[in-house]
mmCIF file of C-alpha atoms and ligand atoms in Angstrom:
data_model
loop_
_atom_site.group_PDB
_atom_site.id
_atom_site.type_symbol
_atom_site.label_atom_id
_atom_site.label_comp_id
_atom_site.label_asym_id
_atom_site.label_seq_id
_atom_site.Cartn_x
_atom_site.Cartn_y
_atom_site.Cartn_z
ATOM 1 C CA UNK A 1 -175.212 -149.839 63.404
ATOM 2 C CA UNK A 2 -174.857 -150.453 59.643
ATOM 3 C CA UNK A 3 -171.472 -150.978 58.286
ATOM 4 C CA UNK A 4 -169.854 -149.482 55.317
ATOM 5 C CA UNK A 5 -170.248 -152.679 53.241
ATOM 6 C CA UNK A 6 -173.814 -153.261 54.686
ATOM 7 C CA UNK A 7 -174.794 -149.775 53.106
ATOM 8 C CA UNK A 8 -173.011 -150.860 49.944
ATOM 9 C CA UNK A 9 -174.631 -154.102 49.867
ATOM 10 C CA UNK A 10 -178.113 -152.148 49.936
ATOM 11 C CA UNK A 11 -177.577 -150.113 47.128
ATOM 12 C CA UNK A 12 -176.339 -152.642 45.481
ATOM 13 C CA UNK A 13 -179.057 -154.637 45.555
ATOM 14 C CA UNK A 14 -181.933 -151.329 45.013
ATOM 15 C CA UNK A 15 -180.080 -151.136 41.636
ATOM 16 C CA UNK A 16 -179.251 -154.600 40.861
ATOM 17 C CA UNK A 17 -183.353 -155.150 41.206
ATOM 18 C CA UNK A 18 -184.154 -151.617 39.108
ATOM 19 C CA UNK A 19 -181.878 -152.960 35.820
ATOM 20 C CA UNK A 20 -182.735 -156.323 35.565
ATOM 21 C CA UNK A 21 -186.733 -155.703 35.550
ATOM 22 C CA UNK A 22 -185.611 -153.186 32.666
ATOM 23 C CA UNK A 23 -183.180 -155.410 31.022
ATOM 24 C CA UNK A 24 -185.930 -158.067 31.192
ATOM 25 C CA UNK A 25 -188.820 -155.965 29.804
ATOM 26 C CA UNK A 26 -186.520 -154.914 27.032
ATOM 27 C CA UNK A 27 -185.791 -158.125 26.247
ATOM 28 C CA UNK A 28 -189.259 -159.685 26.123
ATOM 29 C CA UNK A 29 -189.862 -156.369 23.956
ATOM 30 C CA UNK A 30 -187.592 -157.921 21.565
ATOM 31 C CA UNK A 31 -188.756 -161.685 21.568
ATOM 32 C CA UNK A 32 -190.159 -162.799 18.601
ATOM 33 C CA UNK A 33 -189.592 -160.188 16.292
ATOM 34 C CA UNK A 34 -187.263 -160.831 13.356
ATOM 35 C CA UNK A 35 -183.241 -160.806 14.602
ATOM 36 C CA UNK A 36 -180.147 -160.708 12.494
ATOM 37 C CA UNK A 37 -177.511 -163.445 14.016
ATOM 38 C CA UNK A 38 -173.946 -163.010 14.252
ATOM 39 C CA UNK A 39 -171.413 -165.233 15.109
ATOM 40 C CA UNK A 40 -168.753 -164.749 17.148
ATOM 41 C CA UNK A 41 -166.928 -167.903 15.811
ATOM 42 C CA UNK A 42 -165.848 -169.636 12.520
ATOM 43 C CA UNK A 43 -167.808 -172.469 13.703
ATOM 44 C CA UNK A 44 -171.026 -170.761 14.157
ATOM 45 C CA UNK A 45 -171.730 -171.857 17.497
ATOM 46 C CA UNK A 46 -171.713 -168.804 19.821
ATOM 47 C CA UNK A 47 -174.486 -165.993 18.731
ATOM 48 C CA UNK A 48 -175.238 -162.626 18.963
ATOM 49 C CA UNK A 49 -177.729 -160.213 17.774
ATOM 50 C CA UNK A 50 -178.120 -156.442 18.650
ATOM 51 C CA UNK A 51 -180.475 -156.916 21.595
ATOM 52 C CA UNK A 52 -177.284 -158.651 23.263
ATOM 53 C CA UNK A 53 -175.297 -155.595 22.285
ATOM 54 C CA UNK A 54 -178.052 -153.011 23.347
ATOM 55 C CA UNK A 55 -178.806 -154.865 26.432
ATOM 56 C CA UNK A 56 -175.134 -155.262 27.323
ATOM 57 C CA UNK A 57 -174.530 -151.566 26.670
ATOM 58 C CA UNK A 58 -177.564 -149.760 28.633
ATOM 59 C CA UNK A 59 -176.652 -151.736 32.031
ATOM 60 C CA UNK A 60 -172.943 -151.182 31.659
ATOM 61 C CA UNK A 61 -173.861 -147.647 31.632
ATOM 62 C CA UNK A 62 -176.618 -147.175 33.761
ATOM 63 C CA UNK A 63 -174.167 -149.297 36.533
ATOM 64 C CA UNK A 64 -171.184 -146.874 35.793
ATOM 65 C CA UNK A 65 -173.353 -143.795 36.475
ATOM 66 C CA UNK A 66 -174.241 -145.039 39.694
ATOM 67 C CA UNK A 67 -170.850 -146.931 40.877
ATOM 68 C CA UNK A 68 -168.282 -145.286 38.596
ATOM 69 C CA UNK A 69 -165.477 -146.931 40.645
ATOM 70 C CA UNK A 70 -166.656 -150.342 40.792
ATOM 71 C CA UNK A 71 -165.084 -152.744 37.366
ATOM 72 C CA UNK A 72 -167.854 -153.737 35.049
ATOM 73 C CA UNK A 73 -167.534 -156.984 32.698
ATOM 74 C CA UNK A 74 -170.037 -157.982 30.079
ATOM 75 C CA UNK A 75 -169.864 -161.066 27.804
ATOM 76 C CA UNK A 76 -170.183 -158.947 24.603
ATOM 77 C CA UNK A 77 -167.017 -156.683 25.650
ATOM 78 C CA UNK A 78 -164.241 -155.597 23.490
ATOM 79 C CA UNK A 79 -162.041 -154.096 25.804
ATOM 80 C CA UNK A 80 -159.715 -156.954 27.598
ATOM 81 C CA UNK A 81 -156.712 -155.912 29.684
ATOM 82 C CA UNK A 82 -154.272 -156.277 32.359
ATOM 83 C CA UNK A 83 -155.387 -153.827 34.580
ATOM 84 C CA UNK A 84 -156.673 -155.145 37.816
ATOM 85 C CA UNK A 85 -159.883 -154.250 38.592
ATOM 86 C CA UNK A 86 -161.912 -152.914 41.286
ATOM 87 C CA UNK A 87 -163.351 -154.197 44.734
ATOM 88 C CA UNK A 88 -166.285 -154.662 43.277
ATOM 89 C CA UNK A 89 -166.750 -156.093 40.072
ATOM 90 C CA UNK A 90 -170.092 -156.658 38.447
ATOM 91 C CA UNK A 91 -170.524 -159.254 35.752
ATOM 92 C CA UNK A 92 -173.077 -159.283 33.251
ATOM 93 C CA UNK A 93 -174.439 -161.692 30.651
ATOM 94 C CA UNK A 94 -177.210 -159.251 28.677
ATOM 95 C CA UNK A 95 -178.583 -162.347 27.213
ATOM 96 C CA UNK A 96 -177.864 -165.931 27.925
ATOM 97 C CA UNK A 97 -179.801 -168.405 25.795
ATOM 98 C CA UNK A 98 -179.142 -166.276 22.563
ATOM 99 C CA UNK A 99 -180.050 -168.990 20.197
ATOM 100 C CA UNK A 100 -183.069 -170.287 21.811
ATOM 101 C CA UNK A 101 -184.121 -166.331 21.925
ATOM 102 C CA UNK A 102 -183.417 -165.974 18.003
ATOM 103 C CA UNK A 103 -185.467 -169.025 16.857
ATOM 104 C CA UNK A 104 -188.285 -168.215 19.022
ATOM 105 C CA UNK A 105 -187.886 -170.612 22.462
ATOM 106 C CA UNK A 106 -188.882 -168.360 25.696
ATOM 107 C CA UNK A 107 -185.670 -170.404 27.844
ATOM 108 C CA UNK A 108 -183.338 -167.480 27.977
ATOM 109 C CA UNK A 109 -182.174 -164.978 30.637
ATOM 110 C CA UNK A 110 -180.398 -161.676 31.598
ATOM 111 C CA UNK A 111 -177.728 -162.520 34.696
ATOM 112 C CA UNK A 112 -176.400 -159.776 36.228
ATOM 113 C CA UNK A 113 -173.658 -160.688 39.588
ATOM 114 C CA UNK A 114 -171.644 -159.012 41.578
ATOM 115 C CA UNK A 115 -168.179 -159.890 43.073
ATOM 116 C CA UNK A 116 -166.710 -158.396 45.824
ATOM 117 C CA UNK A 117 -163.494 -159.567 46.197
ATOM 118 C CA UNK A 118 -163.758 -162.226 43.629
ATOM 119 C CA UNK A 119 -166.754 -163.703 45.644
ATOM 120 C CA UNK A 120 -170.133 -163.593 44.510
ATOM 121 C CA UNK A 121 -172.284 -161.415 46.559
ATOM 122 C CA UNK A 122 -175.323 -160.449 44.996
ATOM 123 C CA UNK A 123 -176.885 -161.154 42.030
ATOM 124 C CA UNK A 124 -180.631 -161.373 39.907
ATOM 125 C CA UNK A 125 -181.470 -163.205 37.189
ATOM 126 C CA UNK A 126 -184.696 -162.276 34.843
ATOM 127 C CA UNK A 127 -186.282 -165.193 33.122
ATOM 128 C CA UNK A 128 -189.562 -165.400 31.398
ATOM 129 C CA UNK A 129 -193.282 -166.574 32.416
ATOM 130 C CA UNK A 130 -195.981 -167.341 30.591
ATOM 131 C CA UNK A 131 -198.260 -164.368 30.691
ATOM 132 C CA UNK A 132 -196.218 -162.364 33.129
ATOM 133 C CA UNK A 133 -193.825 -160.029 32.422
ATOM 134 C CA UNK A 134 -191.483 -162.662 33.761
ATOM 135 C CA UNK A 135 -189.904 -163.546 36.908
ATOM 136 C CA UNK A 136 -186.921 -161.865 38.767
ATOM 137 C CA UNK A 137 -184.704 -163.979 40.995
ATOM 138 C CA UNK A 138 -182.450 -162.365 43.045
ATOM 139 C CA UNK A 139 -179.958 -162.774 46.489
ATOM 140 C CA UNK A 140 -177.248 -160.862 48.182
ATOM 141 C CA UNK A 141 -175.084 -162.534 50.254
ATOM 142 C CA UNK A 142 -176.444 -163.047 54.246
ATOM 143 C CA UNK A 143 -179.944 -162.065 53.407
ATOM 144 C CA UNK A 144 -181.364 -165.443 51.547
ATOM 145 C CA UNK A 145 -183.135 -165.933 47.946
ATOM 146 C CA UNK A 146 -186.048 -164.741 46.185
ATOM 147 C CA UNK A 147 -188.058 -165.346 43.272
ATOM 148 C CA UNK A 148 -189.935 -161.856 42.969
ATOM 149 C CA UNK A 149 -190.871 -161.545 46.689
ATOM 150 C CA UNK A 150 -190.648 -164.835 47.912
ATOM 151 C CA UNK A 151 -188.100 -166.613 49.469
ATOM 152 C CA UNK A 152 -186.789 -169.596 48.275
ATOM 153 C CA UNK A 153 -185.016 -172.963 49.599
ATOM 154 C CA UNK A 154 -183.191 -175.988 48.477
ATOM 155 C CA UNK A 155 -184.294 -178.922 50.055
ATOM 156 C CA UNK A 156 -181.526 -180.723 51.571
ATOM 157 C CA UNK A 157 -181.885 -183.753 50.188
ATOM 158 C CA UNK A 158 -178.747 -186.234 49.966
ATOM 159 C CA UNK A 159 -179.246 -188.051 46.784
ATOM 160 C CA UNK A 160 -180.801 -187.542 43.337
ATOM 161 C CA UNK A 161 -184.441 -188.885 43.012
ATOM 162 C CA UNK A 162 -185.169 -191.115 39.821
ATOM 163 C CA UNK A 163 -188.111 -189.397 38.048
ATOM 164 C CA UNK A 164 -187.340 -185.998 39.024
ATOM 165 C CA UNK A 165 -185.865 -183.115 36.465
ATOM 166 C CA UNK A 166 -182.379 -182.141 36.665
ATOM 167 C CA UNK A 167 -179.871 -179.941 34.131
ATOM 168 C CA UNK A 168 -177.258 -182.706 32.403
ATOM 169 C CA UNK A 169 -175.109 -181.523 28.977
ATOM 170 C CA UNK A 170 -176.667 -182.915 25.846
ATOM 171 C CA UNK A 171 -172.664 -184.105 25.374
ATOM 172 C CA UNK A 172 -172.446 -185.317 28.877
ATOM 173 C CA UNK A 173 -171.297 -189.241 27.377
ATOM 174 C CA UNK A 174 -168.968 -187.743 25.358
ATOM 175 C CA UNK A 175 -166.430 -187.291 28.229
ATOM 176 C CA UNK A 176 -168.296 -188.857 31.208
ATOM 177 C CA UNK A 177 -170.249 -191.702 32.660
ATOM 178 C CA UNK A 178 -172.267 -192.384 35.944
ATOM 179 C CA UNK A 179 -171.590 -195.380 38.262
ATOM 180 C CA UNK A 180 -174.873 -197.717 38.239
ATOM 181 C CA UNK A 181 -175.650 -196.300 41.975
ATOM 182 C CA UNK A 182 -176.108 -192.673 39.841
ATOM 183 C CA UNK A 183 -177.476 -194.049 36.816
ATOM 184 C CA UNK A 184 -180.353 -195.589 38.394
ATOM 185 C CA UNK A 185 -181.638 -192.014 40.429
ATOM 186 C CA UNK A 186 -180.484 -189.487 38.137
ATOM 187 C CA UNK A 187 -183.704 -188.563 37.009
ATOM 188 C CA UNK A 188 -185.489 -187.233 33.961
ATOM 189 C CA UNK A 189 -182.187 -184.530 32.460
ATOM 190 C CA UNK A 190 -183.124 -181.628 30.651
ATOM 191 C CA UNK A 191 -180.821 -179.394 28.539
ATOM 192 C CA UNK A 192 -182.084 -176.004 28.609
ATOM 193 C CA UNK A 193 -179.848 -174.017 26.374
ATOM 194 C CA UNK A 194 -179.623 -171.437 28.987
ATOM 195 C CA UNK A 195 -177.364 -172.343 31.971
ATOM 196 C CA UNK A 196 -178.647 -168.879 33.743
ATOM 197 C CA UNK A 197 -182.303 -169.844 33.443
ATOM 198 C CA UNK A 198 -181.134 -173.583 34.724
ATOM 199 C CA UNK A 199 -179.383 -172.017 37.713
ATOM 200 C CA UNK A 200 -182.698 -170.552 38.044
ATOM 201 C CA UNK A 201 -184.809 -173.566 38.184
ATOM 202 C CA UNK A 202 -182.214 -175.365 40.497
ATOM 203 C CA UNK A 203 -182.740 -172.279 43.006
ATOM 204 C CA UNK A 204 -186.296 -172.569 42.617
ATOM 205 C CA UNK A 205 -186.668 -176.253 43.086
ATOM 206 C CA UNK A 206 -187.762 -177.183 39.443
ATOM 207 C CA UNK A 207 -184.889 -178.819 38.628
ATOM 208 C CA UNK A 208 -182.963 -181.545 41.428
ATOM 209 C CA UNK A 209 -179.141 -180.444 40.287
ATOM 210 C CA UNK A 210 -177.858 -179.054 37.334
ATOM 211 C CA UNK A 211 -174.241 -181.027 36.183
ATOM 212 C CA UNK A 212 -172.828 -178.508 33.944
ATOM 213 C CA UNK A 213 -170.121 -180.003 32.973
ATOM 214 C CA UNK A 214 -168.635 -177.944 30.064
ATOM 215 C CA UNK A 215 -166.801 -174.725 30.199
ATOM 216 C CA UNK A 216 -168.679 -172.213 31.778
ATOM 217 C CA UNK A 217 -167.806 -168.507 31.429
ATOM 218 C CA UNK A 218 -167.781 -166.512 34.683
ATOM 219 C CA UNK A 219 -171.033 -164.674 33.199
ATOM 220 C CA UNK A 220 -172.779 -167.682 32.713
ATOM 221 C CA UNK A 221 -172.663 -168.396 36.396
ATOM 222 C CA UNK A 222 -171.758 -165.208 38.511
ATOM 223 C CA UNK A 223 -175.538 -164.280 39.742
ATOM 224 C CA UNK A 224 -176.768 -168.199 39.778
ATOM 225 C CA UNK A 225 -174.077 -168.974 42.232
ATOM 226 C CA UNK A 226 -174.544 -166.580 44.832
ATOM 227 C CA UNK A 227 -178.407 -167.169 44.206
ATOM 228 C CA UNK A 228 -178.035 -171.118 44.772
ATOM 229 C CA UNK A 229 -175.657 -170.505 48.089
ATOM 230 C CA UNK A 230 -178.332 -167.902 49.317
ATOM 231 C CA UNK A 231 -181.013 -170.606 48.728
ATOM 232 C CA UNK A 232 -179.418 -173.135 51.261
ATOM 233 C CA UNK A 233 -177.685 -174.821 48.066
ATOM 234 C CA UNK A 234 -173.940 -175.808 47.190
ATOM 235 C CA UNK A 235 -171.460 -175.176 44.457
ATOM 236 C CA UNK A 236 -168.719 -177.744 43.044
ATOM 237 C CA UNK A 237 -166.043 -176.758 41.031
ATOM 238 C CA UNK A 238 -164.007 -178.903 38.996
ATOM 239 C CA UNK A 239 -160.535 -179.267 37.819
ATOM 240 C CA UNK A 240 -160.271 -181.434 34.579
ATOM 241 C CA UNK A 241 -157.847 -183.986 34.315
ATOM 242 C CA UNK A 242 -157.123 -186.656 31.611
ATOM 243 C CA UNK A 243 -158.826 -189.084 33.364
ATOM 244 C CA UNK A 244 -160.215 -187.383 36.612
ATOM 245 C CA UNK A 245 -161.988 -184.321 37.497
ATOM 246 C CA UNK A 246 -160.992 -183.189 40.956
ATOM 247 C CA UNK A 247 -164.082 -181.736 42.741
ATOM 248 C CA UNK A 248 -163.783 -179.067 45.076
ATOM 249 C CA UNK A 249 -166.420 -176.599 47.198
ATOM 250 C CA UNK A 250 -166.860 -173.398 45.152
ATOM 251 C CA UNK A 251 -166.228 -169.826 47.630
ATOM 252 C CA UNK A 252 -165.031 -167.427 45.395
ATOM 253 C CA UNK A 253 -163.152 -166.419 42.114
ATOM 254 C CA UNK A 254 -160.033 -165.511 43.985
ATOM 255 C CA UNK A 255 -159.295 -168.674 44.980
ATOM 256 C CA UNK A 256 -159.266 -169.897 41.562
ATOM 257 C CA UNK A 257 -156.624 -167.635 40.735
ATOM 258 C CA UNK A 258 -155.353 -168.677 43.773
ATOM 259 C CA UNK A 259 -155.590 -165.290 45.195
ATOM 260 C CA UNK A 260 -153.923 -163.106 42.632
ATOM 261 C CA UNK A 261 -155.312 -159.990 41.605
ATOM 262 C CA UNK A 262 -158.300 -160.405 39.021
ATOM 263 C CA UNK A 263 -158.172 -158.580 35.634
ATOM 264 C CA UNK A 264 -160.462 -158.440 32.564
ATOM 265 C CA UNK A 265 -158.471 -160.965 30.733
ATOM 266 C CA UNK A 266 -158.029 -163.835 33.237
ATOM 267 C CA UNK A 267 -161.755 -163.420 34.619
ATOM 268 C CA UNK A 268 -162.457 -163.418 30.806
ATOM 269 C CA UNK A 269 -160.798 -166.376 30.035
ATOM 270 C CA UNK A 270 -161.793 -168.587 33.566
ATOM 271 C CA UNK A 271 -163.511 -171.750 32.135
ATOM 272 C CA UNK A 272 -164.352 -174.502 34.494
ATOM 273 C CA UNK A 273 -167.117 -177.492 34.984
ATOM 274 C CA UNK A 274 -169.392 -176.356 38.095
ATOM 275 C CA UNK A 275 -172.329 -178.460 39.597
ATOM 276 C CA UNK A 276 -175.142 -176.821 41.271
ATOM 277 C CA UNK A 277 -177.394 -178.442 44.094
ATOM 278 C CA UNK A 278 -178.214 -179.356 47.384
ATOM 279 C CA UNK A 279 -174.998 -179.990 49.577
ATOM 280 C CA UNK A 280 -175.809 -184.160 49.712
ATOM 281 C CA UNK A 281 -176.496 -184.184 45.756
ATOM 282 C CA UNK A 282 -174.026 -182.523 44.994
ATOM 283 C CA UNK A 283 -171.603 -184.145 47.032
ATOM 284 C CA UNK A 284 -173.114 -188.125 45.647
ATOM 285 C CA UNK A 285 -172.873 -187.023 42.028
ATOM 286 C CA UNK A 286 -169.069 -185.796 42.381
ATOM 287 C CA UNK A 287 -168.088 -188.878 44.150
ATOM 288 C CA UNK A 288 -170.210 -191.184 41.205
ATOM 289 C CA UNK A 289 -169.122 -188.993 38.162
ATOM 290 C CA UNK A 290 -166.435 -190.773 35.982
ATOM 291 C CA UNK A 291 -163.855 -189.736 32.995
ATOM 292 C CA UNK A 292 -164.286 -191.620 29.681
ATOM 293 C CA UNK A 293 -160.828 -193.080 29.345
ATOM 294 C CA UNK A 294 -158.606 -191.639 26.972
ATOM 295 C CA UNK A 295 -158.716 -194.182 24.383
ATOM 296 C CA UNK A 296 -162.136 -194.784 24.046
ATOM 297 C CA UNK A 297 -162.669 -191.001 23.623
ATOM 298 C CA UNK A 298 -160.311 -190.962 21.069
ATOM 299 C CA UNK A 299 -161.780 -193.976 19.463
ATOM 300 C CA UNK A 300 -165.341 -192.266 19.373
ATOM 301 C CA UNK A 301 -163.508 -189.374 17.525
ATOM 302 C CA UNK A 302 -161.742 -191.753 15.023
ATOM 303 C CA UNK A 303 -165.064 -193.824 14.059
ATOM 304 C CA UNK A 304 -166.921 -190.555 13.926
ATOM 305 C CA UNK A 305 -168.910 -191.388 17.244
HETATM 306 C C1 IPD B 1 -174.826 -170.129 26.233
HETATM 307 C C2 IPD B 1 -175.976 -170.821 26.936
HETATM 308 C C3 IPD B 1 -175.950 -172.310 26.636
HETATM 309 C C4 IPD B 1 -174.615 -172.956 26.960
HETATM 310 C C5 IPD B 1 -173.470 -172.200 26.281
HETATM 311 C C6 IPD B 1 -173.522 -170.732 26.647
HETATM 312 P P1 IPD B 1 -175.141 -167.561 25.493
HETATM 313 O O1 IPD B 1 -174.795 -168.747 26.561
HETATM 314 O O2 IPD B 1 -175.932 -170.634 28.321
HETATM 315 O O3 IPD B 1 -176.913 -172.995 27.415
HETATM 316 O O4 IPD B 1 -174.616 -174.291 26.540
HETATM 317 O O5 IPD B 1 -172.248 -172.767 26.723
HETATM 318 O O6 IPD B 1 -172.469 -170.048 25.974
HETATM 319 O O7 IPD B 1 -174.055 -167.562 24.460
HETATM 320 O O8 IPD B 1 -176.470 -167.828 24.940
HETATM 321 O O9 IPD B 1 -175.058 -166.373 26.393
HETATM 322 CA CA1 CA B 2 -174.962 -164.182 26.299
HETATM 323 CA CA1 CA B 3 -174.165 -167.274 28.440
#
């Protein structure tokens, strides 16, 4: 017999599928046409143009007509507050890769995932394809990954292969350095300037691992993770230190808040490192990833490094 939460699972997913082929059509609708940019910041680094906005806007209300008692958080959102939220809490970013959208480069993606619990439990990611209209990744949790209708694996390899493509922060020396055993296999990196369309490529097997090793927002990540665990992958999550980064197996949001109720602020403001991969790679590159000490950080800052 089907349970409650299988049912809820299923129409979860039937709509999770129906809004991101629409949020992805609307968006490749949109590429390449003229954009007015926003910033969000007095430093001009973090974008936004209207189809961000009008993305955001028709799935948070096309998801509320259908689940009006599940919590809904978008990156674009005003409204922050203290309120716990529901069961079920889905987590959208509309358009991730806003800058490399603007200025023309087709790496970008809609993420759409959904948290029961504070765990990841489904999710789909649109990114696009060269004369398609693009592909659709999706998983929910227990019944694998896809990329349209195709399943997709990891492969469980243990360590990194020199030569291979993998996702590393264009600032990665800035704060950290591999031992020599790393250096030596960590392939060919790539920095995509989406982190949704490099969870992506990880799930698909394009890219080896993806180190992202910056701040990640919750929306950044949400539908990738449960998307890499569904495709036989595995998820570190990191704790920054001065001079150490303690690495530990990503489950759920929950127990980053260690188990408190979740509300739109503190899911808001959850930043954290995260590295994406098989089990064995990701496992080698935590144990081979080093801190920049102190002092030399702040002597690259002083000399203008
Ligand atoms: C950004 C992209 C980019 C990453 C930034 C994100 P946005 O998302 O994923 O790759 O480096 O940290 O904020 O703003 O385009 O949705
Ligand atoms: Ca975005
Ligand atoms: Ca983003």
């Amino acid at each position: 017999m089907t349970s409650d939460n299988e049912l809820e699972l299923e129409k979860i997913e039937k709509e999770l599928k129906a809004l991101i082929n629409k949020a992805g059509l609307t968006l490749l609708d949109y590429f390449g046409k003229p954009l007015k940019v926003e910033y969000k910041d007095a430093h001009n680094t973090d974008p936004v143009t209207e189809v961000d906005r009008s993305v955001q806007d028709f799935l948070k209300k096309s998801i509320k007509e259908v689940f009006p008692d599940h919590s809904v958080i978008g990156e674009e959102d005003s409204d922050i507050s203290d309120e716990p939220l529901s069961k079920f809490i889905w987590v959208i970013d509309p358009l991730d890769g806003t800058r490399n959208f603007s200025q023309g480069l087709p790496i970008f993606a809609c993420s759409i995932g959904v948290l029961k619990e504070g765990k990841p439990v489904a999710g789909a990611i649109f990114i696009p394809a060269s004369n398609t209209d693009g592909n659709i990744l999706h998983a929910v949790h227990g019944k694998g990954a896809y990329i349209n209708n195709s399943r997709i694996k990891i492969s469980k390899k243990n360590k990194p292969k020199a030569g291979s493509l993998a996702g590393l922060p264009g600032s990665f020396n800035n704060k950290y350095w591999f031992s020599t055993k790393l250096d030596r296999i960590k392939g060919e990196t790539r920095v995509l300037g989406s982190i949704a369309y490099e969870l992506a490529m990880v799930a698909s097997g394009v890219l080896q691992y993806s180190a992202l090793l910056g701040s990640l927002a919750i929306w950044d990540v949400a539908a990738g993770s449960i998307i890499i665990q569904e495709s036989g992958g595995s998820i570190l999550v990191g704790n920054k230190g001065k001079s150490k980064t303690e690495w530990t197996k990503f489950e759920s949001f929950y127990t980053e808040f260690n188990n408190q109720k979740i509300n739109s602020k503190n899911l808001r403001q959850w930043r954290k490192p995260m590295i994406f991969g098989s089990d064995g790679i990701v496992d080698f590159i935590s144990k081979n990833i080093k801190v920049q000490p102190y002092w030399k950080r702040q002597l690259r800052h002083l000399i203008g490094l």
